[in-house]
Coordinates of C-alpha atoms and ligand atoms in Angstrom, one line a residue:
X2 CA -0.1 0.2 0.1
X3 CA 1.4 3.4 -0.9
X4 CA 0.2 6.8 0.8
X5 CA 1.1 9.9 -0.9
X6 CA 1.4 13.2 1.0
X7 CA 2.1 14.4 4.4
X8 CA -1.4 15.7 5.1
X9 CA -3.3 14.9 8.5
X10 CA -5.8 12.2 6.9
X11 CA -2.6 10.5 5.1
X12 CA -1.0 10.6 8.5
X13 CA -4.0 8.8 10.0
X14 CA -4.0 6.2 7.3
X15 CA -0.3 5.3 7.6
X16 CA -0.4 5.2 11.5
X17 CA -3.6 2.8 11.0
X18 CA -1.7 0.5 8.6
X19 CA 1.3 0.8 10.9
X20 CA -0.5 -0.5 14.2
X21 CA -2.3 -3.2 12.1
X22 CA 1.1 -4.4 10.7
X23 CA 0.1 -3.9 7.2
X24 CA 3.1 -3.2 4.9
X25 CA 2.8 0.4 3.5
X26 CA 5.0 3.3 1.9
X27 CA 4.6 6.6 2.9
X28 CA 5.6 8.7 -0.1
X29 CA 6.5 12.4 0.5
X30 CA 5.4 14.7 -2.3
X31 CA 8.1 17.3 -4.0
X32 CA 9.2 19.9 -1.4
X33 CA 7.0 18.7 1.4
X34 CA 8.1 17.4 5.0
X35 CA 8.2 14.0 6.3
X36 CA 5.5 13.3 8.6
X37 CA 7.1 11.5 11.5
X38 CA 4.5 11.1 14.5
X39 CA 0.8 10.3 14.6
X40 CA -0.9 10.8 18.0
X41 CA -4.1 8.7 18.4
X42 CA -7.3 9.5 20.1
X43 CA -5.8 7.6 23.3
X44 CA -2.7 9.6 23.2
X45 CA -0.3 6.9 21.8
X46 CA 2.3 8.0 19.4
X47 CA 2.9 6.1 16.4
X48 CA 6.5 6.4 14.7
X49 CA 6.1 6.5 10.8
X50 CA 8.3 4.2 8.9
X51 CA 9.7 5.4 5.6
X52 CA 11.1 3.4 2.6
X53 CA 14.7 4.6 1.9
X54 CA 14.3 4.6 -1.7
X55 CA 11.3 5.5 -4.1
X56 CA 9.9 3.0 -6.3
X57 CA 9.8 2.9 -10.3
X58 CA 6.4 1.6 -10.9
X59 CA 3.5 0.3 -9.0
X60 CA 1.9 -3.0 -10.2
X61 CA -1.2 -4.8 -9.8
X62 CA -1.0 -5.8 -6.4
X63 CA -0.1 -2.3 -5.0
X64 CA -2.5 0.1 -3.7
X65 CA -2.2 3.8 -4.3
X66 CA -3.9 6.2 -1.7
X67 CA -3.9 9.8 -2.5
X68 CA -5.3 11.6 0.4
X69 CA -4.1 15.0 -0.8
X70 CA -6.3 18.5 -1.2
X71 CA -9.0 18.7 -3.7
X72 CA -6.7 20.9 -5.8
X73 CA -3.7 18.5 -5.9
X74 CA -5.4 15.5 -7.3
X75 CA -5.2 16.5 -11.0
X76 CA -1.4 17.2 -11.1
X77 CA -1.1 13.8 -8.8
X78 CA -3.0 11.9 -11.3
X79 CA -1.0 13.2 -14.2
X80 CA 2.1 12.4 -12.4
X81 CA 0.9 8.8 -11.1
X82 CA -0.4 7.8 -14.5
X83 CA 2.8 7.1 -15.8
X84 CA 4.0 5.2 -12.6
X85 CA 1.2 2.6 -12.3
X86 CA -0.1 -0.3 -14.3
X87 CA -3.7 -0.2 -15.4
X88 CA -4.9 -2.7 -12.8
X89 CA -3.4 -0.9 -9.9
X90 CA -6.2 0.3 -7.6
X91 CA -6.1 4.1 -6.6
X92 CA -8.1 5.6 -3.8
X93 CA -8.9 9.3 -4.0
X94 CA -9.4 10.8 -0.6
X95 CA -10.1 14.3 -0.5
X96 CA -12.7 16.9 0.8
X97 CA -15.2 18.4 -1.7
X98 CA -16.2 17.2 -5.4
X99 CA -14.5 16.6 -8.5
X100 CA -12.6 13.4 -8.0
X101 CA -14.8 11.2 -10.4
X102 CA -14.3 13.6 -13.2
X103 CA -10.6 13.7 -12.7
X104 CA -10.2 10.0 -12.5
X105 CA -12.4 9.7 -15.8
X106 CA -9.7 12.2 -17.5
X107 CA -6.4 10.7 -16.0
X108 CA -7.3 7.1 -15.2
X109 CA -10.1 5.8 -17.4
X110 CA -9.0 2.4 -17.4
X111 CA -7.8 1.9 -13.6
X112 CA -10.0 0.8 -10.7
X113 CA -10.5 4.1 -9.0
X114 CA -12.2 4.2 -5.6
X115 CA -13.4 7.3 -3.8
X116 CA -13.1 7.7 0.0
X117 CA -14.3 10.4 2.3
X118 CA -14.2 10.6 6.0
X119 CA -15.5 12.8 9.1
X120 CA -12.5 11.9 11.4
X121 CA -11.0 14.9 12.6
X122 CA -7.1 15.2 12.5
X123 CA -4.9 17.9 12.8
X124 CA -1.2 18.7 11.9
X125 CA 0.2 20.1 15.3
X126 CA 3.6 20.9 13.1
X127 CA 5.4 19.9 10.0
X128 CA 6.0 16.4 11.4
X129 CA 3.2 15.5 13.7
X130 CA -0.5 14.7 13.2
X131 CA -2.8 14.4 16.0
X132 CA -6.2 12.3 15.8
X133 CA -8.7 14.6 17.3
X134 CA -12.2 13.6 16.6
X135 CA -13.6 10.0 16.0
X136 CA -15.4 9.6 12.6
X137 CA -16.3 6.9 10.1
X138 CA -15.1 6.3 6.4
X139 CA -17.3 6.0 3.2
X140 CA -15.9 4.1 0.2
X141 CA -17.2 3.3 -3.1
X142 CA -16.1 3.2 -6.8
X143 CA -15.5 6.4 -8.8
X144 CA -17.0 4.7 -11.8
X145 CA -17.7 0.7 -12.6
X146 CA -14.9 -1.5 -13.4
X147 CA -14.6 -5.0 -14.0
X148 CA -12.3 -5.6 -11.4
X149 CA -14.6 -3.8 -8.7
X150 CA -16.3 -6.9 -7.4
X151 CA -12.9 -8.6 -7.0
X152 CA -11.2 -5.7 -5.3
X153 CA -13.9 -4.4 -2.9
X154 CA -13.4 -6.5 -0.1
X155 CA -9.5 -6.4 -0.4
X156 CA -9.6 -2.4 -0.5
X157 CA -12.4 -2.3 2.1
X158 CA -10.3 -4.4 4.4
X159 CA -7.2 -2.3 4.0
X160 CA -9.2 1.1 4.6
X161 CA -10.8 -0.7 7.7
X162 CA -7.3 -0.9 9.2
X163 CA -6.1 2.5 8.1
X164 CA -9.0 4.8 8.9
X165 CA -12.3 2.4 9.7
X166 CA -15.0 2.0 10.6
X167 CA -15.7 2.0 6.8
X168 CA -18.9 1.6 5.2
X169 CA -19.0 0.4 1.5
X170 CA -21.3 2.6 -0.6
X171 CA -22.7 1.7 -3.9
X172 CA -24.4 5.0 -4.1
X173 CA -21.2 7.1 -3.6
X174 CA -22.3 10.2 -5.0
X175 CA -24.9 10.5 -2.1
X176 CA -22.0 9.8 0.4
X177 CA -20.2 12.4 -1.4
X178 CA -22.8 15.0 -1.0
X179 CA -23.6 14.3 2.4
X180 CA -20.0 14.9 3.4
X181 CA -19.9 18.3 1.1
X182 CA -23.1 19.4 3.1
X183 CA -20.9 19.2 6.3
X184 CA -17.8 20.7 4.9
X185 CA -19.9 23.5 3.3
X186 CA -21.2 24.2 6.9
X187 CA -18.3 23.7 9.0
X188 CA -15.1 24.8 6.9
X189 CA -15.6 28.3 5.8
X190 CA -17.4 29.3 8.9
X191 CA -14.7 28.2 11.3
X192 CA -11.9 29.6 9.1
X193 CA -13.7 33.1 8.8
X194 CA -14.6 33.3 12.5
X195 CA -11.1 32.0 13.3
X196 CA -12.7 29.3 15.6
X197 CA -12.5 25.4 16.5
X198 CA -15.2 23.2 15.2
X199 CA -16.9 23.0 18.5
X200 CA -17.5 26.7 18.7
X201 CA -20.1 26.3 15.9
X202 CA -22.7 24.6 18.4
X203 CA -22.8 27.9 19.6
X204 CA -26.5 29.4 18.8
X205 CA -25.2 32.4 17.1
X206 CA -24.3 30.2 14.1
X207 CA -27.4 28.0 14.2
X208 CA -29.2 30.1 11.3
X209 CA -26.4 30.5 8.8
X210 CA -25.8 26.6 9.3
X211 CA -29.3 25.6 8.8
X212 CA -29.4 28.0 5.6
X213 CA -26.3 26.2 4.2
X214 CA -28.1 22.9 4.8
X215 CA -31.3 23.8 3.2
X216 CA -29.0 25.4 0.1
X217 CA -27.0 22.2 -0.4
X218 CA -30.0 19.8 -0.1
X219 CA -32.0 21.8 -2.6
X220 CA -28.7 21.7 -5.0
X221 CA -28.4 18.1 -4.3
X222 CA -31.9 17.3 -5.5
X223 CA -31.6 19.2 -8.5
X224 CA -28.6 17.0 -9.3
X225 CA -30.3 14.0 -8.7
X226 CA -29.2 13.2 -5.2
X227 CA -31.7 12.8 -2.5
X228 CA -30.2 14.3 1.0
X229 CA -32.0 13.8 4.2
X230 CA -32.9 17.7 4.7
X231 CA -34.9 16.9 8.1
X232 CA -31.8 15.6 9.5
X233 CA -29.3 17.7 8.0
X234 CA -28.8 20.1 10.5
X235 CA -28.2 17.1 13.2
X236 CA -25.8 15.5 11.0
X237 CA -23.6 18.7 10.8
X238 CA -23.8 19.3 14.7
X239 CA -22.9 15.7 15.3
X240 CA -19.6 16.5 13.5
X241 CA -19.3 19.5 15.2
X242 CA -19.5 17.9 18.6
X243 CA -17.4 14.9 17.5
X244 CA -14.6 17.1 16.3
X245 CA -15.1 19.9 18.6
X246 CA -11.3 20.3 19.5
X247 CA -10.4 20.3 16.0
X248 CA -9.5 23.1 13.8
X249 CA -11.1 22.3 10.4
X250 CA -8.6 21.8 7.3
X251 CA -10.0 25.2 5.9
X252 CA -9.0 26.9 8.9
X253 CA -5.7 25.8 9.1
X254 CA -5.1 26.4 5.3
X255 CA -6.3 30.2 5.7
X256 CA -4.3 30.2 9.1
X257 CA -1.2 29.2 7.3
X258 CA -2.0 31.2 4.1
X259 CA -2.0 27.9 2.1
X260 CA -4.6 27.8 -0.9
X261 CA -8.0 26.2 0.5
X262 CA -10.7 23.8 -0.8
X263 CA -13.2 26.3 -1.2
X264 CA -13.7 25.6 -4.9
X265 CA -14.5 22.0 -4.5
X266 CA -16.6 22.9 -1.5
X267 CA -19.0 25.9 -1.4
X268 CA -17.7 26.7 -4.7
X269 CA -18.9 23.5 -6.3
X270 CA -22.4 24.2 -4.6
X271 CA -22.4 27.6 -6.1
X272 CA -21.7 26.3 -9.7
X273 CA -24.0 23.7 -9.6
X274 CA -26.8 25.7 -8.1
X275 CA -26.2 28.3 -11.0
X276 CA -26.5 25.5 -13.7
X277 CA -29.8 24.6 -12.3
X278 CA -31.1 27.9 -11.8
X279 CA -31.1 27.9 -8.0
X280 CA -30.4 30.8 -5.5
X281 CA -27.8 29.9 -2.8
X282 CA -27.0 33.4 -1.1
X283 CA -25.5 31.9 1.9
X284 CA -23.1 29.7 0.3
X285 CA -22.1 32.2 -2.4
X286 CA -21.4 34.6 0.6
X287 CA -19.4 32.1 2.4
X288 CA -17.6 31.3 -1.0
X289 CA -16.9 34.8 -2.0
X290 CA -15.7 35.8 1.7
X291 CA -13.1 33.0 1.7
X292 CA -11.8 34.1 -1.6
X293 CA -11.5 37.5 -0.7
X294 CA -8.9 36.5 2.2
Ligands
PAF305 O1 -12.3 19.4 6.6 C1 -12.5 18.9 7.7 O2 -11.6 19.5 8.7 C2 -13.0 17.7 7.9 O3 -13.3 17.1 7.0 C3 -14.0 17.9 9.1 C4 -15.0 16.7 9.0 C5 -15.1 18.8 8.9 C6 -13.4 17.9 10.5 O4 -12.8 19.1 10.6

């Protein structure tokens, strides 16, 4: 198993693999630091192992996991395309939407999986990640593939060890919209207000979160995906409570003056809503406010 990048979710995956004694290779992207330590929810520290030399090409028994930012996926797929076999399973693991389209463009022949998680994880510094909140991971195919049936149990078991519990989703697009709803509500607000996720439980944010939920549900419905609008607010608040001590990934990106995933999160909703002729004023306001920073 090959885990690319030194982000917080990649760190959780590598630590999970190491604790389960699964062979893995942590691959650092160019100009990035190596992650060294992952602090678990119980405070245990896992020291990550690094392969000393890089691999030339991955085969069909290797799995490639790309837990990267949404805007890094296109470049990563373009680069990895030349270094993998057509049968190598690839797992795209990012916030926001766009993975299916990129996989269709760059890896149309490979079995490509999509993963999304509600675990909270935070990079404390360049070499340390802390697991800050229990969550779960959804896994499904980006598009149908002849190897899907054979690979599903293998890839599910790997991901279960890395970042479980894992639910296999035949309706992965619905799972992605469910996670999009959570990111649309939590990420820009925590970044703009400069607060931890837990602060969003405060009643002062309730109306905004409620409106974000309504707009995302309406847009999803217009795109052919049925979200549970009645429970949408409660789903967001559950993640807020479970990851109360986390700074969201967008909070961290903005705080460290890095590019954020806003285009793939609220930006995606605004774009889809425009196509369908739906007004999404609150998502638009949050999108523009983050863009203006
Ligand atoms: O982007 C994030 O930070 C995470 O997806 C989540 C679940 C909102 C927790 O912080």
